[in-house]
CSV table of C-alpha atoms and ligand atoms in Angstrom, one decimal:
chain,number,residue,atom,x,y,z
A,12,UNK,CA,85.8,83.9,112.4
A,13,UNK,CA,84.3,87.4,112.8
A,14,UNK,CA,83.9,88.8,116.3
A,15,UNK,CA,81.9,91.9,115.8
A,16,UNK,CA,78.8,92.8,113.8
A,17,UNK,CA,79.1,94.6,110.6
A,18,UNK,CA,79.6,94.0,106.9
A,19,UNK,CA,82.6,93.7,104.6
A,20,UNK,CA,82.8,95.9,101.6
A,21,UNK,CA,85.0,95.3,98.6
A,22,UNK,CA,86.9,98.3,97.2
A,23,UNK,CA,89.9,98.8,95.0
A,24,UNK,CA,92.9,100.6,96.4
A,25,UNK,CA,95.8,102.2,94.5
A,26,UNK,CA,98.9,100.6,95.9
A,27,UNK,CA,101.0,103.7,95.1
A,28,UNK,CA,98.8,106.5,96.6
A,29,UNK,CA,96.0,104.9,98.5
A,30,UNK,CA,93.2,106.2,96.2
A,31,UNK,CA,90.0,104.2,96.6
A,32,UNK,CA,87.6,103.3,93.8
A,33,UNK,CA,84.5,101.0,93.8
A,34,UNK,CA,85.6,99.2,90.7
A,35,UNK,CA,89.0,98.1,89.2
A,36,UNK,CA,90.5,100.7,86.9
A,37,UNK,CA,93.7,100.5,84.9
A,38,UNK,CA,95.0,104.0,85.5
A,39,UNK,CA,94.9,105.8,88.8
A,40,UNK,CA,93.2,109.2,88.4
A,41,UNK,CA,95.1,110.6,91.4
A,42,UNK,CA,98.7,109.6,90.9
A,43,UNK,CA,98.6,108.5,87.2
A,44,UNK,CA,100.2,105.0,87.8
A,45,UNK,CA,99.0,102.1,85.7
A,46,UNK,CA,97.9,98.7,87.1
A,47,UNK,CA,98.3,99.8,90.6
A,48,UNK,CA,94.8,98.8,91.8
A,49,UNK,CA,94.3,95.9,94.1
A,50,UNK,CA,91.1,94.4,95.5
A,51,UNK,CA,90.7,95.2,99.1
A,52,UNK,CA,88.2,94.3,101.8
A,53,UNK,CA,87.1,96.9,104.3
A,54,UNK,CA,85.2,96.1,107.5
A,55,UNK,CA,82.3,98.5,108.2
A,56,UNK,CA,81.0,98.0,111.8
A,57,UNK,CA,77.2,98.3,112.3
A,58,UNK,CA,77.8,101.4,114.4
A,59,UNK,CA,81.1,103.2,114.6
A,60,UNK,CA,81.3,102.7,118.4
A,61,UNK,CA,80.8,99.5,120.3
A,62,UNK,CA,77.6,99.5,122.4
A,63,UNK,CA,78.1,101.3,125.7
A,64,UNK,CA,81.4,103.0,124.6
A,65,UNK,CA,81.3,106.7,125.4
A,66,UNK,CA,81.3,109.0,122.4
A,67,UNK,CA,84.0,111.7,122.2
A,68,UNK,CA,83.1,115.1,123.4
A,69,UNK,CA,84.4,118.4,122.2
A,70,UNK,CA,87.5,119.7,124.1
A,71,UNK,CA,88.1,123.4,124.6
A,72,UNK,CA,91.3,124.6,123.2
A,73,UNK,CA,91.9,126.4,126.5
A,74,UNK,CA,91.5,123.2,128.5
A,75,UNK,CA,94.4,122.9,131.0
A,76,UNK,CA,93.5,119.5,132.4
A,77,UNK,CA,95.0,117.6,129.5
A,78,UNK,CA,98.8,116.9,129.4
A,79,UNK,CA,100.4,119.3,127.0
A,80,UNK,CA,101.5,118.1,123.6
A,81,UNK,CA,105.2,117.6,123.5
A,82,UNK,CA,108.0,115.5,122.4
A,83,UNK,CA,109.6,112.5,124.0
A,84,UNK,CA,113.4,112.6,123.4
A,85,UNK,CA,114.7,109.1,122.7
A,86,UNK,CA,118.4,110.0,123.5
A,87,UNK,CA,119.4,108.3,120.2
A,88,UNK,CA,120.4,111.7,118.8
A,89,UNK,CA,120.3,110.8,115.1
A,90,UNK,CA,116.8,109.4,115.5
A,91,UNK,CA,115.6,112.4,117.5
A,92,UNK,CA,116.9,114.7,114.8
A,93,UNK,CA,115.2,112.8,112.0
A,94,UNK,CA,111.9,112.7,114.0
A,95,UNK,CA,112.1,116.5,114.2
A,96,UNK,CA,113.2,116.7,117.9
A,97,UNK,CA,111.9,113.5,119.4
A,98,UNK,CA,108.6,111.6,119.3
A,99,UNK,CA,105.6,113.8,118.9
A,100,UNK,CA,102.5,113.1,121.1
A,101,UNK,CA,100.0,110.7,119.5
A,102,UNK,CA,102.1,110.4,116.3
A,103,UNK,CA,102.1,107.5,114.0
A,104,UNK,CA,105.7,106.7,112.7
A,105,UNK,CA,106.6,104.2,110.0
A,106,UNK,CA,110.1,102.8,110.1
A,107,UNK,CA,110.6,101.2,106.7
A,108,UNK,CA,113.5,99.2,105.4
A,109,UNK,CA,114.8,96.0,103.9
A,110,UNK,CA,114.4,92.9,106.1
A,111,UNK,CA,117.6,92.5,108.2
A,112,UNK,CA,118.8,96.0,108.0
A,113,UNK,CA,118.3,96.5,111.8
A,114,UNK,CA,114.9,98.1,112.3
A,115,UNK,CA,114.1,95.8,115.3
A,116,UNK,CA,117.5,96.5,116.9
A,117,UNK,CA,117.0,100.3,116.5
A,118,UNK,CA,113.5,100.1,118.0
A,119,UNK,CA,114.5,97.9,120.9
A,120,UNK,CA,117.3,100.2,121.7
A,121,UNK,CA,114.9,103.1,121.6
A,122,UNK,CA,112.4,101.2,123.8
A,123,UNK,CA,115.2,100.4,126.3
A,124,UNK,CA,116.2,104.1,126.5
A,125,UNK,CA,112.7,105.3,127.0
A,126,UNK,CA,112.0,102.6,129.6
A,127,UNK,CA,115.1,103.8,131.5
A,128,UNK,CA,113.6,107.3,131.6
A,129,UNK,CA,110.4,106.0,133.1
A,130,UNK,CA,108.4,106.3,129.9
A,131,UNK,CA,106.0,103.4,129.5
A,132,UNK,CA,106.6,101.4,126.3
A,133,UNK,CA,104.9,98.3,125.0
A,134,UNK,CA,107.0,96.4,122.5
A,135,UNK,CA,104.9,94.1,120.4
A,136,UNK,CA,106.5,91.5,118.2
A,137,UNK,CA,104.5,89.5,115.6
A,138,UNK,CA,107.6,88.0,114.0
A,139,UNK,CA,110.1,86.9,116.7
A,140,UNK,CA,110.0,84.8,119.9
A,141,UNK,CA,110.4,86.3,123.3
A,142,UNK,CA,113.8,84.6,123.5
A,143,UNK,CA,115.1,86.2,120.3
A,144,UNK,CA,114.2,89.6,121.6
A,145,UNK,CA,115.7,88.9,125.0
A,146,UNK,CA,118.9,87.8,123.3
A,147,UNK,CA,119.0,91.0,121.3
A,148,UNK,CA,118.3,93.0,124.5
A,149,UNK,CA,121.2,91.3,126.1
A,150,UNK,CA,123.6,92.5,123.4
A,151,UNK,CA,122.2,96.0,123.8
A,152,UNK,CA,122.6,95.7,127.6
A,153,UNK,CA,118.9,96.3,128.0
A,154,UNK,CA,117.8,92.8,129.2
A,155,UNK,CA,117.6,93.9,132.9
A,156,UNK,CA,114.9,96.4,132.1
A,157,UNK,CA,111.3,95.8,133.1
A,158,UNK,CA,110.2,96.4,129.5
A,159,UNK,CA,107.0,94.6,128.6
A,160,UNK,CA,107.3,92.4,125.5
A,161,UNK,CA,104.1,91.2,123.9
A,162,UNK,CA,104.3,88.3,121.4
A,163,UNK,CA,101.0,88.7,119.4
A,164,UNK,CA,99.7,88.7,115.9
A,165,UNK,CA,95.9,89.3,116.4
A,166,UNK,CA,95.0,92.9,116.2
A,167,UNK,CA,92.1,92.6,118.6
A,168,UNK,CA,94.4,91.2,121.3
A,169,UNK,CA,97.0,93.9,120.5
A,170,UNK,CA,94.4,96.7,120.9
A,171,UNK,CA,93.0,95.2,124.2
A,172,UNK,CA,96.5,95.0,125.7
A,173,UNK,CA,97.2,98.6,124.7
A,174,UNK,CA,93.9,99.6,126.3
A,175,UNK,CA,94.8,97.8,129.6
A,176,UNK,CA,98.5,98.9,129.8
A,177,UNK,CA,98.0,102.5,128.6
A,178,UNK,CA,101.5,102.9,127.3
A,179,UNK,CA,103.0,106.2,126.0
A,180,UNK,CA,104.8,104.5,123.1
A,181,UNK,CA,103.9,101.3,121.3
A,182,UNK,CA,106.2,99.5,118.9
A,183,UNK,CA,104.8,96.9,116.5
A,184,UNK,CA,107.2,94.7,114.5
A,185,UNK,CA,105.8,94.4,111.9
A,186,UNK,CA,102.6,95.7,110.2
A,187,UNK,CA,103.0,92.9,107.6
A,188,UNK,CA,102.8,90.2,110.3
A,189,UNK,CA,99.6,91.2,112.2
A,190,UNK,CA,96.1,90.4,111.1
A,191,UNK,CA,92.5,91.4,111.9
A,192,UNK,CA,89.7,88.8,112.0
A,193,UNK,CA,87.3,91.3,110.5
A,194,UNK,CA,88.7,91.0,107.0
A,195,UNK,CA,89.8,87.9,105.0
A,196,UNK,CA,93.2,87.0,103.7
A,197,UNK,CA,96.6,86.3,105.3
A,198,UNK,CA,98.6,89.0,107.1
A,199,UNK,CA,100.5,91.3,104.8
A,200,UNK,CA,97.9,91.5,102.1
A,201,UNK,CA,96.5,94.9,101.2
A,202,UNK,CA,93.2,94.4,103.0
A,203,UNK,CA,94.9,93.3,106.2
A,204,UNK,CA,97.6,96.1,106.2
A,205,UNK,CA,94.9,98.7,105.6
A,206,UNK,CA,92.5,97.5,108.2
A,207,UNK,CA,95.1,96.9,110.9
A,208,UNK,CA,96.8,100.2,110.3
A,209,UNK,CA,93.6,102.3,110.2
A,210,UNK,CA,92.4,100.8,113.5
A,211,UNK,CA,95.7,101.3,115.2
A,212,UNK,CA,96.0,104.9,114.0
A,213,UNK,CA,92.5,105.7,115.2
A,214,UNK,CA,93.3,104.3,118.7
A,215,UNK,CA,96.6,106.2,118.9
A,216,UNK,CA,95.0,109.5,117.9
A,217,UNK,CA,92.0,109.0,120.3
A,218,UNK,CA,94.0,107.8,123.3
A,219,UNK,CA,97.1,109.8,122.9
A,220,UNK,CA,99.9,107.2,122.5
A,221,UNK,CA,102.5,107.2,119.9
A,222,UNK,CA,103.0,104.3,117.5
A,223,UNK,CA,106.2,103.0,115.8
A,224,UNK,CA,105.3,100.6,113.0
A,225,UNK,CA,107.9,98.5,111.3
A,226,UNK,CA,107.3,98.0,107.6
A,227,UNK,CA,109.4,95.7,105.5
A,228,UNK,CA,110.2,96.7,102.0
A,229,UNK,CA,109.5,93.9,99.6
A,230,UNK,CA,109.6,93.6,95.9
A,231,UNK,CA,106.7,91.1,95.7
A,232,UNK,CA,103.7,92.8,94.2
A,233,UNK,CA,101.2,90.9,96.3
A,234,UNK,CA,102.5,92.3,99.5
A,235,UNK,CA,101.1,95.7,100.4
A,236,UNK,CA,104.3,97.5,101.1
A,237,UNK,CA,105.0,100.7,103.0
A,238,UNK,CA,104.0,102.7,99.9
A,239,UNK,CA,100.3,102.5,100.9
A,240,UNK,CA,101.2,103.2,104.5
A,241,UNK,CA,103.2,106.3,103.7
A,242,UNK,CA,100.0,108.1,102.8
A,243,UNK,CA,98.4,107.2,106.1
A,244,UNK,CA,101.1,107.9,108.7
A,245,UNK,CA,102.5,111.1,110.1
A,246,UNK,CA,106.2,110.3,109.8
A,247,UNK,CA,108.0,108.0,107.3
A,248,UNK,CA,111.6,107.1,108.1
A,249,UNK,CA,113.6,104.9,105.8
A,250,UNK,CA,116.4,102.9,107.4
A,251,UNK,CA,119.0,102.0,104.9
A,252,UNK,CA,122.4,100.4,104.8
A,253,UNK,CA,124.4,97.4,103.8
A,254,UNK,CA,124.0,94.5,106.2
A,255,UNK,CA,127.7,93.9,105.8
A,256,UNK,CA,128.7,97.2,107.4
A,257,UNK,CA,127.6,98.8,110.6
A,258,UNK,CA,126.7,102.2,109.1
A,259,UNK,CA,123.1,102.9,108.6
A,260,UNK,CA,121.3,105.9,107.2
A,261,UNK,CA,118.0,107.2,108.7
A,262,UNK,CA,116.1,109.3,106.2
A,263,UNK,CA,112.8,111.1,106.8
A,264,UNK,CA,110.7,111.1,103.7
A,265,UNK,CA,107.7,112.7,105.3
A,266,UNK,CA,107.2,114.5,108.7
A,267,UNK,CA,104.0,116.3,109.6
A,268,UNK,CA,105.7,117.7,112.7
A,269,UNK,CA,109.1,118.8,111.4
A,270,UNK,CA,111.3,119.1,108.4
A,271,UNK,CA,111.3,116.1,106.1
A,272,UNK,CA,114.3,114.9,104.2
A,273,UNK,CA,116.4,115.0,107.3
A,274,UNK,CA,119.3,112.5,107.3
A,275,UNK,CA,120.9,110.8,110.2
A,276,UNK,CA,124.0,108.6,110.1
A,277,UNK,CA,123.8,105.8,112.5
A,278,UNK,CA,126.3,103.2,113.7
A,279,UNK,CA,124.8,99.9,114.7
A,280,UNK,CA,126.3,98.9,118.1
A,281,UNK,CA,125.2,95.4,117.6
A,282,UNK,CA,124.3,93.2,114.7
A,283,UNK,CA,120.8,91.9,114.2
B,324,LIG,ZN1,97.3,106.2,92.7
């Protein structure tokens, strides 16, 4: 079911670099990979803005009425370092890693720390129940915090909650589990990942909140992995480690706001 007016266009996207082409081609002219193209639906609204929505106006560089760009320090020192000194204003950050490595735990711990400092965080889970998250929060001693947890998979509902709550930081676990009604296919396919992430990124940049997106690494070719996302986001952090040990490595592969290839050694305080 489609909610808004517009049309769906079919394009082919290189899974390795995000290059777009109207027809299927065997070799990507941008990155040189073979057989990397996948059919992808893009939703094109009738007009870029919904009727009645105000258009953006130019802002003077000297404008003092806006909050200054800055960084929010998470107080997880290794994460702050890998981020380049904290979370940059209106940044889009991808946390990629194998399922079960502890991405959700790290981000819940970050959310708890930010919430304690009075920073408004919206934690959105598309994969787990409220009780699973509450149980993890209990282990992290964060279950007494008034941290809003939204269990939702529909992108439109996610965006409208963000619009209402106006958080500073939004966490979505995971990009592969949310879907948009504007394009076809199940969550996790290339059309869905591309459509959901581009609409989230646009909202983050326009409204000034920072996004942390969980991306699972998977070997299945049909799942659009973090590879495609890497080209769209500002910061790419890989979270690696053996699930048997409590040591984890945070590694920034890309950072538009700081040095990339920073490494942080991280000790999980709790399993999960
Ligand atoms: Zn390519």
